[in-house]
Amino acid sequence: MTPARSLGDYLRDWRQKRRMSQLDLALEAEISQRHLSFIESGRSIPSRDMLLHLAERLGVPLRDRNPMLLAAGFAPLFSERSLDDPALKPARQAVDTLLKAHEPYPALAIDRHWTLIAANDAIAPLLAGIANRTLLDGPINVLRLSLHPDGLAPKIANLLEWRAHLLERLHRQISVTGDPILGELLKELSAYPVCCGRAEMSRNADYAGIAVPLELETEAGLLSLLSTTTVFGTPVDVTLSELAIESFFPANEQTATILMQIAKSASSQAL
């Protein structure tokens, strides 16, 4: 494969994305500014270790480090496998274990584009009553499902606040990755109308302003959920580096009780 761009182009682009001058990056990487200037101009070819060191200091995603390696004349280092690949079996088992252990509270696994990879049994009851069932046809985009006026949006009591939270999170992700697909997704989601009169903000004061809850109306009652994100700590595979587990916890006793009741009902129906 012949790289379409030079290593210097990649370094400059990522340095500008991070709003770093040559001096800033040189100090961060503990090399001279002159050495970095020579690398960016093509007058000096760094070792593979030096290139990876610079990429680490710039926070370049693993996916984008392979083209940099190619541009410098090195073989790609980071593999990208399907989560169903036998080599990733331990990681898939870890994901499934985390999802199952989180029941009766909802949890799901997503990839870098917010495509649903896996979910536990507590997710399905929350999706009842969605008007546009095609949103549930695979692959399912979690953000599209959440904010589409025919998706979960009519059931979200604090839609304005939750929408702002998700869009800001997506914007930060784009700033970090520069992913054009996420950029298009942001444009699409931003154009969605706020449906069904959901113009009020949430009662976030109830949680002392510590987090933005998801307030979801269900047949069993109003759920107030706080979310956390879990990622693999030391991935060297592109797929694992981009995988995230979104776990939801009850923000109050009422929500915990409702989720327990939903789980018991589902369990009794399955028997």
PDB file of C-alpha atoms in Angstrom:
ATOM      1  CA  MET A   1       0.000   0.000   0.000  1.00  0.00           C
ATOM      2  CA  THR A   2       1.320   3.426  -0.949  1.00  0.00           C
ATOM      3  CA  PRO A   3       0.424   6.114   1.569  1.00  0.00           C
ATOM      4  CA  ALA A   4      -1.569   8.984   0.045  1.00  0.00           C
ATOM      5  CA  ARG A   5      -0.155  11.475   2.539  1.00  0.00           C
ATOM      6  CA  SER A   6       3.205  12.066   4.154  1.00  0.00           C
ATOM      7  CA  LEU A   7       3.926  11.466   7.808  1.00  0.00           C
ATOM      8  CA  GLY A   8       4.448  15.197   8.232  1.00  0.00           C
ATOM      9  CA  ASP A   9       0.918  15.841   6.982  1.00  0.00           C
ATOM     10  CA  TYR A  10      -0.514  13.452   9.570  1.00  0.00           C
ATOM     11  CA  LEU A  11       1.536  14.931  12.411  1.00  0.00           C
ATOM     12  CA  ARG A  12       0.617  18.509  11.527  1.00  0.00           C
ATOM     13  CA  ASP A  13      -3.076  17.657  11.220  1.00  0.00           C
ATOM     14  CA  TRP A  14      -3.227  15.916  14.586  1.00  0.00           C
ATOM     15  CA  ARG A  15      -1.126  18.593  16.238  1.00  0.00           C
ATOM     16  CA  GLN A  16      -3.517  21.268  14.943  1.00  0.00           C
ATOM     17  CA  LYS A  17      -6.529  19.226  16.068  1.00  0.00           C
ATOM     18  CA  ARG A  18      -5.031  19.239  19.558  1.00  0.00           C
ATOM     19  CA  ARG A  19      -4.194  22.955  19.275  1.00  0.00           C
ATOM     20  CA  MET A  20      -0.526  22.279  19.931  1.00  0.00           C
ATOM     21  CA  SER A  21       2.425  24.146  18.475  1.00  0.00           C
ATOM     22  CA  GLN A  22       5.595  22.337  17.467  1.00  0.00           C
ATOM     23  CA  LEU A  23       7.141  23.545  20.704  1.00  0.00           C
ATOM     24  CA  ASP A  24       4.187  22.239  22.731  1.00  0.00           C
ATOM     25  CA  LEU A  25       4.451  18.769  21.203  1.00  0.00           C
ATOM     26  CA  ALA A  26       8.233  18.723  21.426  1.00  0.00           C
ATOM     27  CA  LEU A  27       8.090  19.510  25.136  1.00  0.00           C
ATOM     28  CA  GLU A  28       5.340  16.936  25.681  1.00  0.00           C
ATOM     29  CA  ALA A  29       7.340  14.284  23.809  1.00  0.00           C
ATOM     30  CA  GLU A  30      10.640  15.343  25.440  1.00  0.00           C
ATOM     31  CA  ILE A  31      12.427  15.902  22.137  1.00  0.00           C
ATOM     32  CA  SER A  32      13.859  19.048  20.560  1.00  0.00           C
ATOM     33  CA  GLN A  33      11.644  21.289  18.475  1.00  0.00           C
ATOM     34  CA  ARG A  34      14.242  21.058  15.710  1.00  0.00           C
ATOM     35  CA  HIS A  35      13.965  17.259  15.655  1.00  0.00           C
ATOM     36  CA  LEU A  36      10.182  17.476  15.415  1.00  0.00           C
ATOM     37  CA  SER A  37      10.437  20.102  12.678  1.00  0.00           C
ATOM     38  CA  PHE A  38      12.718  17.794  10.696  1.00  0.00           C
ATOM     39  CA  ILE A  39      10.235  14.912  11.090  1.00  0.00           C
ATOM     40  CA  GLU A  40       7.311  17.042   9.918  1.00  0.00           C
ATOM     41  CA  SER A  41       9.263  18.385   6.929  1.00  0.00           C
ATOM     42  CA  GLY A  42      10.438  14.913   5.906  1.00  0.00           C
ATOM     43  CA  ARG A  43      14.115  15.710   6.506  1.00  0.00           C
ATOM     44  CA  SER A  44      14.231  13.077   9.235  1.00  0.00           C
ATOM     45  CA  ILE A  45      12.490   9.683   9.428  1.00  0.00           C
ATOM     46  CA  PRO A  46      11.634   8.714  13.014  1.00  0.00           C
ATOM     47  CA  SER A  47      11.983   5.215  14.383  1.00  0.00           C
ATOM     48  CA  ARG A  48       8.786   3.269  14.853  1.00  0.00           C
ATOM     49  CA  ASP A  49       9.049   3.751  18.617  1.00  0.00           C
ATOM     50  CA  MET A  50       9.438   7.513  18.220  1.00  0.00           C
ATOM     51  CA  LEU A  51       6.463   7.677  15.864  1.00  0.00           C
ATOM     52  CA  LEU A  52       4.285   5.737  18.293  1.00  0.00           C
ATOM     53  CA  HIS A  53       5.533   7.961  21.110  1.00  0.00           C
ATOM     54  CA  LEU A  54       4.441  11.081  19.221  1.00  0.00           C
ATOM     55  CA  ALA A  55       1.081   9.494  18.374  1.00  0.00           C
ATOM     56  CA  GLU A  56       0.569   8.678  22.049  1.00  0.00           C
ATOM     57  CA  ARG A  57       1.342  12.238  23.105  1.00  0.00           C
ATOM     58  CA  LEU A  58      -1.120  13.509  20.509  1.00  0.00           C
ATOM     59  CA  GLY A  59      -3.808  11.075  21.619  1.00  0.00           C
ATOM     60  CA  VAL A  60      -4.158   9.648  18.113  1.00  0.00           C
ATOM     61  CA  PRO A  61      -6.737   6.807  18.057  1.00  0.00           C
ATOM     62  CA  LEU A  62      -5.305   3.372  17.253  1.00  0.00           C
ATOM     63  CA  ARG A  63      -7.254   3.309  13.983  1.00  0.00           C
ATOM     64  CA  ASP A  64      -5.395   6.401  12.791  1.00  0.00           C
ATOM     65  CA  ARG A  65      -1.945   5.255  13.888  1.00  0.00           C
ATOM     66  CA  ASN A  66      -1.735   2.592  11.180  1.00  0.00           C
ATOM     67  CA  PRO A  67      -1.793   5.136   8.290  1.00  0.00           C
ATOM     68  CA  MET A  68       0.935   7.098  10.074  1.00  0.00           C
ATOM     69  CA  LEU A  69       3.062   3.976  10.327  1.00  0.00           C
ATOM     70  CA  LEU A  70       2.531   3.260   6.624  1.00  0.00           C
ATOM     71  CA  ALA A  71       3.467   6.835   5.726  1.00  0.00           C
ATOM     72  CA  ALA A  72       6.768   6.375   7.592  1.00  0.00           C
ATOM     73  CA  GLY A  73       7.497   3.075   5.820  1.00  0.00           C
ATOM     74  CA  PHE A  74       6.489   0.725   8.632  1.00  0.00           C
ATOM     75  CA  ALA A  75       3.947  -2.081   8.618  1.00  0.00           C
ATOM     76  CA  PRO A  76       0.600  -1.456  10.363  1.00  0.00           C
ATOM     77  CA  LEU A  77       0.782  -2.508  13.996  1.00  0.00           C
ATOM     78  CA  PHE A  78      -2.809  -2.468  15.232  1.00  0.00           C
ATOM     79  CA  SER A  79      -5.181  -5.169  14.020  1.00  0.00           C
ATOM     80  CA  GLU A  80      -8.920  -4.731  13.607  1.00  0.00           C
ATOM     81  CA  ARG A  81     -11.018  -7.832  14.164  1.00  0.00           C
ATOM     82  CA  SER A  82     -14.716  -8.493  14.518  1.00  0.00           C
ATOM     83  CA  LEU A  83     -15.806  -8.941  18.111  1.00  0.00           C
ATOM     84  CA  ASP A  84     -16.858 -12.450  17.077  1.00  0.00           C
ATOM     85  CA  ASP A  85     -13.282 -13.305  16.030  1.00  0.00           C
ATOM     86  CA  PRO A  86     -11.899 -16.225  18.095  1.00  0.00           C
ATOM     87  CA  ALA A  87      -8.898 -14.071  19.028  1.00  0.00           C
ATOM     88  CA  LEU A  88     -11.247 -11.639  20.803  1.00  0.00           C
ATOM     89  CA  LYS A  89     -13.217 -14.347  22.601  1.00  0.00           C
ATOM     90  CA  PRO A  90     -11.915 -13.347  26.073  1.00  0.00           C
ATOM     91  CA  ALA A  91     -12.911  -9.742  25.418  1.00  0.00           C
ATOM     92  CA  ARG A  92     -16.364 -10.742  24.165  1.00  0.00           C
ATOM     93  CA  GLN A  93     -16.858 -12.907  27.236  1.00  0.00           C
ATOM     94  CA  ALA A  94     -15.878  -9.962  29.433  1.00  0.00           C
ATOM     95  CA  VAL A  95     -18.434  -7.742  27.677  1.00  0.00           C
ATOM     96  CA  ASP A  96     -21.196 -10.331  28.003  1.00  0.00           C
ATOM     97  CA  THR A  97     -20.339 -10.895  31.676  1.00  0.00           C
ATOM     98  CA  LEU A  98     -20.506  -7.179  32.448  1.00  0.00           C
ATOM     99  CA  LEU A  99     -23.820  -6.768  30.643  1.00  0.00           C
ATOM    100  CA  LYS A 100     -25.396  -9.768  32.356  1.00  0.00           C
ATOM    101  CA  ALA A 101     -24.063  -8.835  35.792  1.00  0.00           C
ATOM    102  CA  HIS A 102     -25.641  -5.384  35.504  1.00  0.00           C
ATOM    103  CA  GLU A 103     -29.189  -6.773  35.338  1.00  0.00           C
ATOM    104  CA  PRO A 104     -31.849  -5.855  36.332  1.00  0.00           C
ATOM    105  CA  TYR A 105     -30.448  -2.481  35.287  1.00  0.00           C
ATOM    106  CA  PRO A 106     -30.009  -1.724  31.563  1.00  0.00           C
ATOM    107  CA  ALA A 107     -26.612  -1.847  29.853  1.00  0.00           C
ATOM    108  CA  LEU A 108     -25.405  -2.022  26.265  1.00  0.00           C
ATOM    109  CA  ALA A 109     -22.185  -2.159  24.257  1.00  0.00           C
ATOM    110  CA  ILE A 110     -21.543   0.185  21.312  1.00  0.00           C
ATOM    111  CA  ASP A 111     -18.828   0.757  18.723  1.00  0.00           C
ATOM    112  CA  ARG A 112     -17.218   4.050  17.695  1.00  0.00           C
ATOM    113  CA  HIS A 113     -20.226   5.076  15.599  1.00  0.00           C
ATOM    114  CA  TRP A 114     -22.695   4.283  18.398  1.00  0.00           C
ATOM    115  CA  THR A 115     -23.849   1.119  16.665  1.00  0.00           C
ATOM    116  CA  LEU A 116     -25.359  -1.385  19.090  1.00  0.00           C
ATOM    117  CA  ILE A 117     -23.107  -4.426  19.529  1.00  0.00           C
ATOM    118  CA  ALA A 118     -24.795  -6.168  22.446  1.00  0.00           C
ATOM    119  CA  ALA A 119     -27.314  -5.464  25.209  1.00  0.00           C
ATOM    120  CA  ASN A 120     -28.625  -7.161  28.324  1.00  0.00           C
ATOM    121  CA  ASP A 121     -32.213  -8.275  28.868  1.00  0.00           C
ATOM    122  CA  ALA A 122     -33.122  -5.067  30.729  1.00  0.00           C
ATOM    123  CA  ILE A 123     -32.910  -2.991  27.542  1.00  0.00           C
ATOM    124  CA  ALA A 124     -35.753  -4.581  25.553  1.00  0.00           C
ATOM    125  CA  PRO A 125     -38.649  -3.528  27.864  1.00  0.00           C
ATOM    126  CA  LEU A 126     -37.527   0.103  27.594  1.00  0.00           C
ATOM    127  CA  LEU A 127     -37.954   0.050  23.816  1.00  0.00           C
ATOM    128  CA  ALA A 128     -41.647  -0.893  23.862  1.00  0.00           C
ATOM    129  CA  GLY A 129     -43.964   1.466  22.034  1.00  0.00           C
ATOM    130  CA  ILE A 130     -41.438   2.891  19.557  1.00  0.00           C
ATOM    131  CA  ALA A 131     -43.457   4.232  16.607  1.00  0.00           C
ATOM    132  CA  ASN A 132     -40.893   3.589  13.878  1.00  0.00           C
ATOM    133  CA  ARG A 133     -39.900  -0.056  14.238  1.00  0.00           C
ATOM    134  CA  THR A 134     -37.385   0.253  11.389  1.00  0.00           C
ATOM    135  CA  LEU A 135     -35.168   2.083  13.873  1.00  0.00           C
ATOM    136  CA  LEU A 136     -34.796  -1.313  15.566  1.00  0.00           C
ATOM    137  CA  ASP A 137     -33.720  -3.070  12.387  1.00  0.00           C
ATOM    138  CA  GLY A 138     -30.007  -3.771  12.433  1.00  0.00           C
ATOM    139  CA  PRO A 139     -27.601  -2.212  12.608  1.00  0.00           C
ATOM    140  CA  ILE A 140     -29.147  -0.090  15.352  1.00  0.00           C
ATOM    141  CA  ASN A 141     -27.636   3.325  15.965  1.00  0.00           C
ATOM    142  CA  VAL A 142     -28.197   4.125  19.627  1.00  0.00           C
ATOM    143  CA  LEU A 143     -28.119   7.911  19.223  1.00  0.00           C
ATOM    144  CA  ARG A 144     -30.519   7.863  16.286  1.00  0.00           C
ATOM    145  CA  LEU A 145     -32.863   5.572  18.210  1.00  0.00           C
ATOM    146  CA  SER A 146     -32.705   7.869  21.252  1.00  0.00           C
ATOM    147  CA  LEU A 147     -33.323  11.224  19.562  1.00  0.00           C
ATOM    148  CA  HIS A 148     -35.472  10.372  16.533  1.00  0.00           C
ATOM    149  CA  PRO A 149     -39.016  11.785  16.894  1.00  0.00           C
ATOM    150  CA  ASP A 150     -40.364   8.314  16.092  1.00  0.00           C
ATOM    151  CA  GLY A 151     -37.899   6.630  18.426  1.00  0.00           C
ATOM    152  CA  LEU A 152     -37.387   7.069  22.154  1.00  0.00           C
ATOM    153  CA  ALA A 153     -37.608  10.876  22.053  1.00  0.00           C
ATOM    154  CA  PRO A 154     -41.365  11.075  22.831  1.00  0.00           C
ATOM    155  CA  LYS A 155     -40.771   8.986  25.953  1.00  0.00           C
ATOM    156  CA  ILE A 156     -37.888  11.102  27.294  1.00  0.00           C
ATOM    157  CA  ALA A 157     -39.331  13.520  29.851  1.00  0.00           C
ATOM    158  CA  ASN A 158     -36.221  15.755  29.855  1.00  0.00           C
ATOM    159  CA  LEU A 159     -35.596  15.565  26.117  1.00  0.00           C
ATOM    160  CA  LEU A 160     -34.017  19.026  25.762  1.00  0.00           C
ATOM    161  CA  GLU A 161     -31.437  18.334  28.439  1.00  0.00           C
ATOM    162  CA  TRP A 162     -30.732  14.741  27.422  1.00  0.00           C
ATOM    163  CA  ARG A 163     -30.473  15.782  23.767  1.00  0.00           C
ATOM    164  CA  ALA A 164     -28.009  18.561  24.628  1.00  0.00           C
ATOM    165  CA  HIS A 165     -25.967  16.085  26.678  1.00  0.00           C
ATOM    166  CA  LEU A 166     -25.769  13.529  23.855  1.00  0.00           C
ATOM    167  CA  LEU A 167     -24.968  16.098  21.169  1.00  0.00           C
ATOM    168  CA  GLU A 168     -22.222  17.648  23.287  1.00  0.00           C
ATOM    169  CA  ARG A 169     -20.755  14.222  23.949  1.00  0.00           C
ATOM    170  CA  LEU A 170     -20.809  13.446  20.225  1.00  0.00           C
ATOM    171  CA  HIS A 171     -19.200  16.813  19.475  1.00  0.00           C
ATOM    172  CA  ARG A 172     -16.358  16.025  21.896  1.00  0.00           C
ATOM    173  CA  GLN A 173     -15.892  12.617  20.287  1.00  0.00           C
ATOM    174  CA  ILE A 174     -15.600  14.250  16.864  1.00  0.00           C
ATOM    175  CA  SER A 175     -13.012  16.682  18.231  1.00  0.00           C
ATOM    176  CA  VAL A 176     -10.922  13.769  19.487  1.00  0.00           C
ATOM    177  CA  THR A 177     -11.245  11.461  16.483  1.00  0.00           C
ATOM    178  CA  GLY A 178     -11.969  13.720  13.520  1.00  0.00           C
ATOM    179  CA  ASP A 179     -14.313  10.970  12.258  1.00  0.00           C
ATOM    180  CA  PRO A 180     -16.357  12.291   9.260  1.00  0.00           C
ATOM    181  CA  ILE A 181     -19.096   9.663   9.778  1.00  0.00           C
ATOM    182  CA  LEU A 182     -19.687  11.012  13.273  1.00  0.00           C
ATOM    183  CA  GLY A 183     -19.760  14.507  11.790  1.00  0.00           C
ATOM    184  CA  GLU A 184     -22.589  13.501   9.462  1.00  0.00           C
ATOM    185  CA  LEU A 185     -24.401  11.825  12.345  1.00  0.00           C
ATOM    186  CA  LEU A 186     -24.162  15.039  14.386  1.00  0.00           C
ATOM    187  CA  LYS A 187     -25.707  17.029  11.527  1.00  0.00           C
ATOM    188  CA  GLU A 188     -28.556  14.518  11.243  1.00  0.00           C
ATOM    189  CA  LEU A 189     -29.313  14.446  14.955  1.00  0.00           C
ATOM    190  CA  SER A 190     -29.095  18.222  15.321  1.00  0.00           C
ATOM    191  CA  ALA A 191     -31.796  18.589  12.661  1.00  0.00           C
ATOM    192  CA  TYR A 192     -34.308  16.436  14.548  1.00  0.00           C
ATOM    193  CA  PRO A 193     -37.199  18.473  15.992  1.00  0.00           C
ATOM    194  CA  VAL A 194     -37.937  18.416  19.692  1.00  0.00           C
ATOM    195  CA  CYS A 195     -41.135  16.408  19.554  1.00  0.00           C
ATOM    196  CA  CYS A 196     -44.303  16.108  21.570  1.00  0.00           C
ATOM    197  CA  GLY A 197     -43.840  19.319  23.554  1.00  0.00           C
ATOM    198  CA  ARG A 198     -40.792  17.989  25.377  1.00  0.00           C
ATOM    199  CA  ALA A 199     -39.361  21.484  25.834  1.00  0.00           C
ATOM    200  CA  GLU A 200     -38.830  21.473  29.566  1.00  0.00           C
ATOM    201  CA  MET A 201     -35.515  20.828  31.255  1.00  0.00           C
ATOM    202  CA  SER A 202     -35.229  18.064  33.825  1.00  0.00           C
ATOM    203  CA  ARG A 203     -35.406  18.371  37.548  1.00  0.00           C
ATOM    204  CA  ASN A 204     -31.633  18.048  37.657  1.00  0.00           C
ATOM    205  CA  ALA A 205     -31.582  19.851  41.005  1.00  0.00           C
ATOM    206  CA  ASP A 206     -32.916  16.605  42.429  1.00  0.00           C
ATOM    207  CA  TYR A 207     -29.430  15.159  41.861  1.00  0.00           C
ATOM    208  CA  ALA A 208     -27.538  18.221  43.114  1.00  0.00           C
ATOM    209  CA  GLY A 209     -26.394  18.946  39.558  1.00  0.00           C
ATOM    210  CA  ILE A 210     -23.871  16.096  39.646  1.00  0.00           C
ATOM    211  CA  ALA A 211     -25.038  14.421  36.445  1.00  0.00           C
ATOM    212  CA  VAL A 212     -27.605  14.601  33.670  1.00  0.00           C
ATOM    213  CA  PRO A 213     -30.208  11.881  34.230  1.00  0.00           C
ATOM    214  CA  LEU A 214     -32.175  10.112  31.536  1.00  0.00           C
ATOM    215  CA  GLU A 215     -35.817  10.455  32.532  1.00  0.00           C
ATOM    216  CA  LEU A 216     -37.716   7.846  30.567  1.00  0.00           C
ATOM    217  CA  GLU A 217     -41.448   7.290  30.692  1.00  0.00           C
ATOM    218  CA  THR A 218     -42.486   3.625  30.577  1.00  0.00           C
ATOM    219  CA  GLU A 219     -45.708   1.719  31.067  1.00  0.00           C
ATOM    220  CA  ALA A 220     -44.456   0.856  34.555  1.00  0.00           C
ATOM    221  CA  GLY A 221     -43.684   4.457  35.499  1.00  0.00           C
ATOM    222  CA  LEU A 222     -41.067   7.177  35.161  1.00  0.00           C
ATOM    223  CA  LEU A 223     -37.467   5.940  35.244  1.00  0.00           C
ATOM    224  CA  SER A 224     -34.639   8.257  36.299  1.00  0.00           C
ATOM    225  CA  LEU A 225     -31.338   6.778  35.207  1.00  0.00           C
ATOM    226  CA  LEU A 226     -27.704   7.823  35.589  1.00  0.00           C
ATOM    227  CA  SER A 227     -25.225   6.486  33.040  1.00  0.00           C
ATOM    228  CA  THR A 228     -21.587   5.432  33.178  1.00  0.00           C
ATOM    229  CA  THR A 229     -19.185   4.456  30.400  1.00  0.00           C
ATOM    230  CA  THR A 230     -16.693   1.577  30.613  1.00  0.00           C
ATOM    231  CA  VAL A 231     -13.844   1.022  28.150  1.00  0.00           C
ATOM    232  CA  PHE A 232     -10.986  -1.454  27.913  1.00  0.00           C
ATOM    233  CA  GLY A 233      -7.968  -0.063  29.706  1.00  0.00           C
ATOM    234  CA  THR A 234      -5.068  -1.304  27.565  1.00  0.00           C
ATOM    235  CA  PRO A 235      -6.359  -2.234  24.113  1.00  0.00           C
ATOM    236  CA  VAL A 236      -3.974  -2.960  21.241  1.00  0.00           C
ATOM    237  CA  ASP A 237      -6.757  -3.937  18.845  1.00  0.00           C
ATOM    238  CA  VAL A 238      -8.694  -1.246  16.995  1.00  0.00           C
ATOM    239  CA  THR A 239     -12.073  -2.846  17.692  1.00  0.00           C
ATOM    240  CA  LEU A 240     -11.474  -3.069  21.434  1.00  0.00           C
ATOM    241  CA  SER A 241     -10.108   0.463  21.604  1.00  0.00           C
ATOM    242  CA  GLU A 242     -13.380   1.767  20.171  1.00  0.00           C
ATOM    243  CA  LEU A 243     -15.755  -0.397  22.207  1.00  0.00           C
ATOM    244  CA  ALA A 244     -17.696   1.151  25.078  1.00  0.00           C
ATOM    245  CA  ILE A 245     -20.203  -0.240  27.575  1.00  0.00           C
ATOM    246  CA  GLU A 246     -22.974   2.138  28.607  1.00  0.00           C
ATOM    247  CA  SER A 247     -24.441   1.150  31.978  1.00  0.00           C
ATOM    248  CA  PHE A 248     -27.500   2.776  33.527  1.00  0.00           C
ATOM    249  CA  PHE A 249     -28.132   2.967  37.263  1.00  0.00           C
ATOM    250  CA  PRO A 250     -31.303   3.971  39.103  1.00  0.00           C
ATOM    251  CA  ALA A 251     -31.137   7.551  40.341  1.00  0.00           C
ATOM    252  CA  ASN A 252     -33.805   6.938  42.977  1.00  0.00           C
ATOM    253  CA  GLU A 253     -35.594   4.167  44.844  1.00  0.00           C
ATOM    254  CA  GLN A 254     -38.674   4.369  42.648  1.00  0.00           C
ATOM    255  CA  THR A 255     -36.605   3.584  39.546  1.00  0.00           C
ATOM    256  CA  ALA A 256     -34.821   0.706  41.269  1.00  0.00           C
ATOM    257  CA  THR A 257     -38.159  -0.789  42.311  1.00  0.00           C
ATOM    258  CA  ILE A 258     -39.658  -0.465  38.836  1.00  0.00           C
ATOM    259  CA  LEU A 259     -36.652  -2.095  37.177  1.00  0.00           C
ATOM    260  CA  MET A 260     -36.809  -4.986  39.639  1.00  0.00           C
ATOM    261  CA  GLN A 261     -40.504  -5.441  38.906  1.00  0.00           C
ATOM    262  CA  ILE A 262     -39.928  -5.393  35.151  1.00  0.00           C
ATOM    263  CA  ALA A 263     -37.213  -8.031  35.489  1.00  0.00           C
ATOM    264  CA  LYS A 264     -39.415 -10.266  37.675  1.00  0.00           C
ATOM    265  CA  SER A 265     -42.299  -9.962  35.219  1.00  0.00           C
ATOM    266  CA  ALA A 266     -40.088 -10.869  32.267  1.00  0.00           C
ATOM    267  CA  SER A 267     -38.642 -13.822  34.183  1.00  0.00           C
ATOM    268  CA  SER A 268     -42.080 -15.208  35.098  1.00  0.00           C
ATOM    269  CA  GLN A 269     -43.294 -14.907  31.501  1.00  0.00           C
ATOM    270  CA  ALA A 270     -40.241 -16.815  30.284  1.00  0.00           C
ATOM    271  CA  LEU A 271     -41.005 -19.784  32.591  1.00  0.00           C
TER     272      LEU A 271
END
